[in-house]
GROMACS .gro file of C-alpha atoms in nm:
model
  295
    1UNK     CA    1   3.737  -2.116   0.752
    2UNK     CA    2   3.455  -1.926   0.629
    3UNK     CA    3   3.434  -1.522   0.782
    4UNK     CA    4   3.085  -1.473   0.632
    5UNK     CA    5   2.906  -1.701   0.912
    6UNK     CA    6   2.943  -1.483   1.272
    7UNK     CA    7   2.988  -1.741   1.473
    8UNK     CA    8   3.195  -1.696   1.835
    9UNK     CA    9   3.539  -1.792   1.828
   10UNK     CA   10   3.454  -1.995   2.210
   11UNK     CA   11   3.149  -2.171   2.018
   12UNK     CA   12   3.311  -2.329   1.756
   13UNK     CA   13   3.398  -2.663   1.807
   14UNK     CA   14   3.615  -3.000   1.596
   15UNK     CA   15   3.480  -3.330   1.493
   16UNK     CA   16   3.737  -3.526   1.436
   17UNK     CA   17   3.529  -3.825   1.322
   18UNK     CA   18   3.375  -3.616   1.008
   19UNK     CA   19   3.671  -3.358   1.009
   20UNK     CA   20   3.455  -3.070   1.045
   21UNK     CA   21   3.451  -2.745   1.197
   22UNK     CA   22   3.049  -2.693   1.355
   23UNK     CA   23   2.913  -2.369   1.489
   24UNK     CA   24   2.742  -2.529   1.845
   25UNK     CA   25   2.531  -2.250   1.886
   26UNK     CA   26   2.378  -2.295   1.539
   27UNK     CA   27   2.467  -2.633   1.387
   28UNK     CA   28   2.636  -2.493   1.100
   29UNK     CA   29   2.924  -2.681   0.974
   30UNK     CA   30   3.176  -2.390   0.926
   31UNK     CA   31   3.447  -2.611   0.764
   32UNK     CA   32   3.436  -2.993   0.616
   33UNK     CA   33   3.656  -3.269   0.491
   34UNK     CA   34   3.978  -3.099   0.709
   35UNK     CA   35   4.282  -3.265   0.665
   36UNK     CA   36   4.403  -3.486   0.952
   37UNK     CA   37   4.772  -3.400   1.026
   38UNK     CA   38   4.795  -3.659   1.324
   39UNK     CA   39   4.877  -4.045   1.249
   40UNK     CA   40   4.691  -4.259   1.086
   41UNK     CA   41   4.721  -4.535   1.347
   42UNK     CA   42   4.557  -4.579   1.646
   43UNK     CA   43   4.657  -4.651   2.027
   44UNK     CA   44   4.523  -4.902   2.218
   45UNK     CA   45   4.742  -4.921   2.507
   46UNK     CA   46   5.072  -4.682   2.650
   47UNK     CA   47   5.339  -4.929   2.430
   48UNK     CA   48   5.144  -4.885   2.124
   49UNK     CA   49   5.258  -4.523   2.066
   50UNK     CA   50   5.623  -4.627   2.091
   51UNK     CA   51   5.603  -4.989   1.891
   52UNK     CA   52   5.390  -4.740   1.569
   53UNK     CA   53   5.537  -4.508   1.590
   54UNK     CA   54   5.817  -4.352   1.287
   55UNK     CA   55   5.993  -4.019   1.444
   56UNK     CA   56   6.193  -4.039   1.725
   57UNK     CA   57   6.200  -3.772   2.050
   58UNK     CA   58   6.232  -3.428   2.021
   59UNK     CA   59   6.540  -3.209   1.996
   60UNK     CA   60   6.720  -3.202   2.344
   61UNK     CA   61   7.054  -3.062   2.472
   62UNK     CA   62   7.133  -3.288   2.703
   63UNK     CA   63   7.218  -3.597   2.466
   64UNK     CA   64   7.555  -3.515   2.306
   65UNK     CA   65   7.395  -3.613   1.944
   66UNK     CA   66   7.092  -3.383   2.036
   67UNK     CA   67   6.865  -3.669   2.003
   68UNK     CA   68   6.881  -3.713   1.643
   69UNK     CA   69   7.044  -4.085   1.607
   70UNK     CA   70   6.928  -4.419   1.392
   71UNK     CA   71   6.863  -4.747   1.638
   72UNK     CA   72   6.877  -5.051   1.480
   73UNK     CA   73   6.626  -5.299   1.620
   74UNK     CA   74   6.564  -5.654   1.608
   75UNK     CA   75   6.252  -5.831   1.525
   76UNK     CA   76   6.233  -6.225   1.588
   77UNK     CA   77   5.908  -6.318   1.385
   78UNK     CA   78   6.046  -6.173   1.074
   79UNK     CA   79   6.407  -6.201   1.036
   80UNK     CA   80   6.566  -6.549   0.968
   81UNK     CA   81   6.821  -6.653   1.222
   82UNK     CA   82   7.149  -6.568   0.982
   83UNK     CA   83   6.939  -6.198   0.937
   84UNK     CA   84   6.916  -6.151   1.308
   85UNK     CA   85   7.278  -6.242   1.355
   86UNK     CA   86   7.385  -5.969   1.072
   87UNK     CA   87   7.116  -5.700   1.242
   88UNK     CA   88   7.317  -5.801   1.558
   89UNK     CA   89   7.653  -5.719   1.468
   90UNK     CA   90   7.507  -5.396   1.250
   91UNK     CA   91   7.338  -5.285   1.628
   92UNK     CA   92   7.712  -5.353   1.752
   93UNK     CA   93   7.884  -5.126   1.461
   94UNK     CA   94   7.633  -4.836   1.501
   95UNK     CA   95   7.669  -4.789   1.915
   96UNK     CA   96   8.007  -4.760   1.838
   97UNK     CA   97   8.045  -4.474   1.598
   98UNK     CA   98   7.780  -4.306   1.734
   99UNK     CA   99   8.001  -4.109   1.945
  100UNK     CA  100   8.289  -3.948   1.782
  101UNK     CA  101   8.678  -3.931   1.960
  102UNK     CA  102   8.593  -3.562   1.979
  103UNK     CA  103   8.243  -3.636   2.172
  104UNK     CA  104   8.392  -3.818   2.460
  105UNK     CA  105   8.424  -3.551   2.643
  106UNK     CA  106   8.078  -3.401   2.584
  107UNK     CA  107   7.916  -3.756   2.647
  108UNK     CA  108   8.078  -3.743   3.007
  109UNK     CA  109   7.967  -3.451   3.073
  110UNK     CA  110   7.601  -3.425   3.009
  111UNK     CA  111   7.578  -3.742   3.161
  112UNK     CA  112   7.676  -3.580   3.489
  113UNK     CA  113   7.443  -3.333   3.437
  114UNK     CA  114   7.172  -3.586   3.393
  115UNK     CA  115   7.246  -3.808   3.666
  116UNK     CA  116   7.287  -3.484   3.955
  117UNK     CA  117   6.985  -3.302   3.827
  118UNK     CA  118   6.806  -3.585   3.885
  119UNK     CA  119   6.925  -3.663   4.251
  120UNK     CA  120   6.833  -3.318   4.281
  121UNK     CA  121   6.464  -3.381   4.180
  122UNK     CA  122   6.458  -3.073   3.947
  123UNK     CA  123   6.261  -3.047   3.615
  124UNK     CA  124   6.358  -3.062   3.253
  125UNK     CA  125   6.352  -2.719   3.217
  126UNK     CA  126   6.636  -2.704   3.433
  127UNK     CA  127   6.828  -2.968   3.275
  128UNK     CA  128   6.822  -2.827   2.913
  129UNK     CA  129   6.960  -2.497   3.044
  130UNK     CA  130   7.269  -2.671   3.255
  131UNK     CA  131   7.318  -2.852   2.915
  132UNK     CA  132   7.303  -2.603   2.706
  133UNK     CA  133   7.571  -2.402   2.949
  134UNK     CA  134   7.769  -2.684   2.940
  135UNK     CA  135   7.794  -2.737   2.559
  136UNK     CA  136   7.900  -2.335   2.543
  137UNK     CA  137   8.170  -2.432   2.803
  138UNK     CA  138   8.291  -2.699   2.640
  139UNK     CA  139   8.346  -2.471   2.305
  140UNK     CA  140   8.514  -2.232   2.542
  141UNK     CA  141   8.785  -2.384   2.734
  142UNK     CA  142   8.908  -2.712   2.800
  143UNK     CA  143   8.739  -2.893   3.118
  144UNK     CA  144   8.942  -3.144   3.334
  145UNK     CA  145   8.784  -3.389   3.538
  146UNK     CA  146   8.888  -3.203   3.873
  147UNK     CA  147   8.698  -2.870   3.817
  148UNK     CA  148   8.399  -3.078   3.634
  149UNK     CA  149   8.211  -3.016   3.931
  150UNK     CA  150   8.284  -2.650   4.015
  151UNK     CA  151   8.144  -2.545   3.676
  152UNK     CA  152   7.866  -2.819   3.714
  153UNK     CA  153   7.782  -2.714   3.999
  154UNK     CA  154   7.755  -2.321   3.929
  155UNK     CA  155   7.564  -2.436   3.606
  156UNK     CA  156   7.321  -2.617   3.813
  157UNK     CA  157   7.295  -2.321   4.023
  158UNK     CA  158   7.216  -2.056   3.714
  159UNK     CA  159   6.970  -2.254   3.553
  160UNK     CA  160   6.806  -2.249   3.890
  161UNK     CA  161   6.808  -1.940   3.914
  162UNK     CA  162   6.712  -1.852   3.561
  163UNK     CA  163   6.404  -2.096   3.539
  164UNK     CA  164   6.272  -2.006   3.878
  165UNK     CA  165   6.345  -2.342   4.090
  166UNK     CA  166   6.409  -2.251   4.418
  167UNK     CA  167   6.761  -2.427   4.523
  168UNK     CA  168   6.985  -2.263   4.726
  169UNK     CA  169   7.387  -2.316   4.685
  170UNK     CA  170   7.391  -2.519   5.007
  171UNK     CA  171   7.199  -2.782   4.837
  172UNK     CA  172   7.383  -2.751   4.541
  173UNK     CA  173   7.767  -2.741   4.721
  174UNK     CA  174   7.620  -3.084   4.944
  175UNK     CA  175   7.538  -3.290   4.676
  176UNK     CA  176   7.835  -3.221   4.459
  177UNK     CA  177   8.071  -3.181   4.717
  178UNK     CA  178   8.224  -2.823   4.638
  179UNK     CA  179   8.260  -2.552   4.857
  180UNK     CA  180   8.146  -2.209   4.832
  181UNK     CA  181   8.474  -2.050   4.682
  182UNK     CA  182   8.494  -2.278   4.381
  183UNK     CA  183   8.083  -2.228   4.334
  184UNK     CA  184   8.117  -1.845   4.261
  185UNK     CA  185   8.442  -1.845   4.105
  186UNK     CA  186   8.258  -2.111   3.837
  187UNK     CA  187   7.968  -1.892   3.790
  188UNK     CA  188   8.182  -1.566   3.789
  189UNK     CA  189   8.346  -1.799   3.477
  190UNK     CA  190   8.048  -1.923   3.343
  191UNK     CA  191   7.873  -1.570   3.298
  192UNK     CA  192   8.202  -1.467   3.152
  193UNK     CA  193   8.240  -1.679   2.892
  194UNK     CA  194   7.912  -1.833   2.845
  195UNK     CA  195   7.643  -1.604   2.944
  196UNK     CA  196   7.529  -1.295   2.744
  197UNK     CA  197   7.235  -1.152   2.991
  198UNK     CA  198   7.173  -1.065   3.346
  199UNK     CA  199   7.102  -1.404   3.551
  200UNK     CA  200   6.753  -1.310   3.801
  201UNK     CA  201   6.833  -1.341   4.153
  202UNK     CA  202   6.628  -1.599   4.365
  203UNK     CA  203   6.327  -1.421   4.531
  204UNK     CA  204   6.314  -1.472   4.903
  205UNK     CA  205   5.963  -1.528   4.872
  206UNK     CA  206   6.031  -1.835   4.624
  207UNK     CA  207   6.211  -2.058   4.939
  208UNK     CA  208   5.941  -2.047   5.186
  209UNK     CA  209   5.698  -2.320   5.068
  210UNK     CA  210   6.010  -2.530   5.080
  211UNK     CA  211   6.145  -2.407   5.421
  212UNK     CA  212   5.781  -2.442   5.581
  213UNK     CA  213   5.740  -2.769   5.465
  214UNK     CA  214   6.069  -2.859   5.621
  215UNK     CA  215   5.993  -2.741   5.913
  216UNK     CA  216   5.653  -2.845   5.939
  217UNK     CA  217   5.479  -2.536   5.935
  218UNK     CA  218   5.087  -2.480   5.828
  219UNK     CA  219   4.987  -2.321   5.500
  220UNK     CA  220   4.905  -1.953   5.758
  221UNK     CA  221   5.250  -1.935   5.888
  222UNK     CA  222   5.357  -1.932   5.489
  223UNK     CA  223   5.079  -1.690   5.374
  224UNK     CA  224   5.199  -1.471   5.715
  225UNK     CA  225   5.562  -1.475   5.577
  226UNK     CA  226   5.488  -1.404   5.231
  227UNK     CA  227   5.310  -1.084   5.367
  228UNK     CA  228   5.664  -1.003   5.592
  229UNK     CA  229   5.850  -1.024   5.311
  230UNK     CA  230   5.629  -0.825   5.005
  231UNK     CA  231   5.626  -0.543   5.298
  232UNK     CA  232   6.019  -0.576   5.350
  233UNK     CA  233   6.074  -0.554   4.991
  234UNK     CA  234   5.860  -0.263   4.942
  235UNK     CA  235   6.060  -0.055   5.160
  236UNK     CA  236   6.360  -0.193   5.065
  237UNK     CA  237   6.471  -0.379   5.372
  238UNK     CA  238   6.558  -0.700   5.161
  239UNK     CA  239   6.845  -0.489   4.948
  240UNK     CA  240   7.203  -0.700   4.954
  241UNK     CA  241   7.054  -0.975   5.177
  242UNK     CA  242   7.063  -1.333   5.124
  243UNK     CA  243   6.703  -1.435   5.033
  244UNK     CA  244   6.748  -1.769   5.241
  245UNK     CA  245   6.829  -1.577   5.543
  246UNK     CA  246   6.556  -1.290   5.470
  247UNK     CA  247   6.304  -1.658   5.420
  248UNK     CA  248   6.390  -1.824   5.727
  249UNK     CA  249   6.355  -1.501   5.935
  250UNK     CA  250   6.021  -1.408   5.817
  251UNK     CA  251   5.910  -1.748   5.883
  252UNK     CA  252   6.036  -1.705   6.233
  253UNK     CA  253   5.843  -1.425   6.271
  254UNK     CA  254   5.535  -1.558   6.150
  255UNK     CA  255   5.579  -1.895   6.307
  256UNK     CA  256   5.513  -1.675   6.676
  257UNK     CA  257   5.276  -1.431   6.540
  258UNK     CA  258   5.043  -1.730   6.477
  259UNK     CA  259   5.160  -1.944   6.788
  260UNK     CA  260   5.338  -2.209   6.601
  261UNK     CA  261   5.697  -2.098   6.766
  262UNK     CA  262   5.983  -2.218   6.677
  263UNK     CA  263   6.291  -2.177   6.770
  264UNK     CA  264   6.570  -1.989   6.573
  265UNK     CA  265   6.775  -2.283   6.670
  266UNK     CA  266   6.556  -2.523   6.496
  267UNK     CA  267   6.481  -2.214   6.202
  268UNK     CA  268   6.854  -2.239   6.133
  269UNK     CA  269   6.904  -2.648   6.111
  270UNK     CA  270   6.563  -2.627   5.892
  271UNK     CA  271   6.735  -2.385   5.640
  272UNK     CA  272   7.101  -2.463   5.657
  273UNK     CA  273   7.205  -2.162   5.811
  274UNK     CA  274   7.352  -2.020   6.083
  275UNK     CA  275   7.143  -1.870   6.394
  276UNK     CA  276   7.387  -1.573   6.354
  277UNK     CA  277   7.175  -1.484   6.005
  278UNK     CA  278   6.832  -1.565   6.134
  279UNK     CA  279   6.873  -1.348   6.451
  280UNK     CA  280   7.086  -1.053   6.201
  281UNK     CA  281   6.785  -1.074   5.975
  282UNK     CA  282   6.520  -1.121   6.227
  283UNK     CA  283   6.596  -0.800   6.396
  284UNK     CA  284   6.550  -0.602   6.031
  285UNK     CA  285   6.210  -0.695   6.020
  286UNK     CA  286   6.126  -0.608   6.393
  287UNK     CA  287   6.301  -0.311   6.440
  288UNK     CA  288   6.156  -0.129   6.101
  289UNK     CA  289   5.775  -0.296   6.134
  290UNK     CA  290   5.540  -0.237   6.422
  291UNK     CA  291   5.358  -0.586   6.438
  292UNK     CA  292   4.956  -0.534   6.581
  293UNK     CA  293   4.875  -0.850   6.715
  294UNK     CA  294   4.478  -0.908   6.785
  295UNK     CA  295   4.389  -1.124   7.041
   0.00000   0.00000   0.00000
């Protein structure tokens, strides 16, 4: 582009019809006859981009081949019958060499990983990171189907943690069915073998849109508990304490600041926890704040 001509960065805009840069404060045309790097078809509807198009997906972990595989297709208008029967049986050949005896394993796997992320509702994100543990794993040690889930699980639980999705173990431990001594001693394993950096912890902070909207609480009882909790951590009060627990609790307290009580009975069932914690963690905030309540 040309640097003699001062034009603003902000003001510059593309035609893509001509394929020229233009000044739009001035009219100049900055740049012409720019080549086009995007297809050369066009899309008229959401199948089109699929039917024209040559490349395949990107590059993802969680498909033991990484994506990068040929699919034979079939079609009707322009193969003869004894061509479609030979396309047939090549479509038959390729599915099955395209996983090798050594990628059994691997195929099994990911495709636990995809099917509980996705009862799990969490994002892609997530799901290249548990693949991407998993794969190290795999190269690690040897896997058997009983302790798939432990390290699964604890997986899950990381890449949580690591791409800031707030799930806490309970959800985790439910849908998988492990308990909370095989979850730590597969992430104790998994950041020994697999991880090479610290793993963030869960902010308390994170879980209370979720916990409100559980229990039903207004968009003020969340901004109230969000305030409990910045003050708690600025004096350290939240040091060593769950961050579910320290969530709940501040909640609690908000919830009666603002008149929308609830109890710590109902705090408890909303979060998964025991009253025991709310009530432990409840009396942190009260006994080391002094609350002014305007009437």
């Amino acid at each position: 582009m040309d640097t003699e001509i001062k034009c603003p960065k902000e003001s510059i805009i593309y035609d893509p019809l001509r394929g020229e840069y233009i000044c739009a404060d001035t009219g100049e045309v900055l740049e012409e006859h720019v080549v086009d790097l995007g297809p050369e078809w066009r899309i008229f509807s959401p199948e089109d981009k699929y039917v024209k198009s040559r490349v395949g997906g990107p590059v993802t972990t969680r498909v033991h081949d990484w994506g990068i595989t040929t699919f034979i297709d079939v079609y009707r208008g322009r193969l003869s019958i004894a061509q479609r029967r030979k396309a047939r049986k090549l479509q038959l050949i390729q599915r099955r060499n395209r996983i090798a005896p050594g990628d059994k394993k691997l195929v099994e796997i990911l495709t636990e990983v995809n099917a509980v992320a996705a009862r799990l509702g969490l994002p892609d994100r997530v799901k290249e990171t548990t693949a991407h543990m998993m794969r190290k794993l795999v190269e690690k040690i040897s896997i058997r189907r009983p302790q798939l889930k432990n390290y699964l699980a604890a997986a899950l639980y990381i890449a949580c943690k690591m791409c800031s999705i707030p799930k806490t173990p309970n959800e985790i431990m439910h849908v998988l069915g492990v308990n909370r001594r095989e979850l730590w001693y597969a992430c104790r394993r998994i950041k020994e073998l697999v991880l090479q950096k610290h793993v963030p912890l869960i902010k308390p902070i994170e879980l209370i849109p979720k916990l409100a909207s559980s229990l039903k609480l207004p968009a003020e009882v969340q901004t109230q508990a969000a305030i409990i909790l910045n003050k708690a951590s600025k004096y350290h009060l939240t040091d060593g304490k769950g961050p579910l627990g320290l969530a709940a609790a501040a909640l609690y307290v908000a919830a009666i600041l603002l008149d929308h009580k609830k109890t710590q009975k109902e705090i408890a069932e909303g979060a998964n926890i025991t009253e025991v914690t709310v009530r432990n963690r409840y009396r942190d905030i009260v006994e080391n704040f002094v609350i002014n309540v305007f009437l």
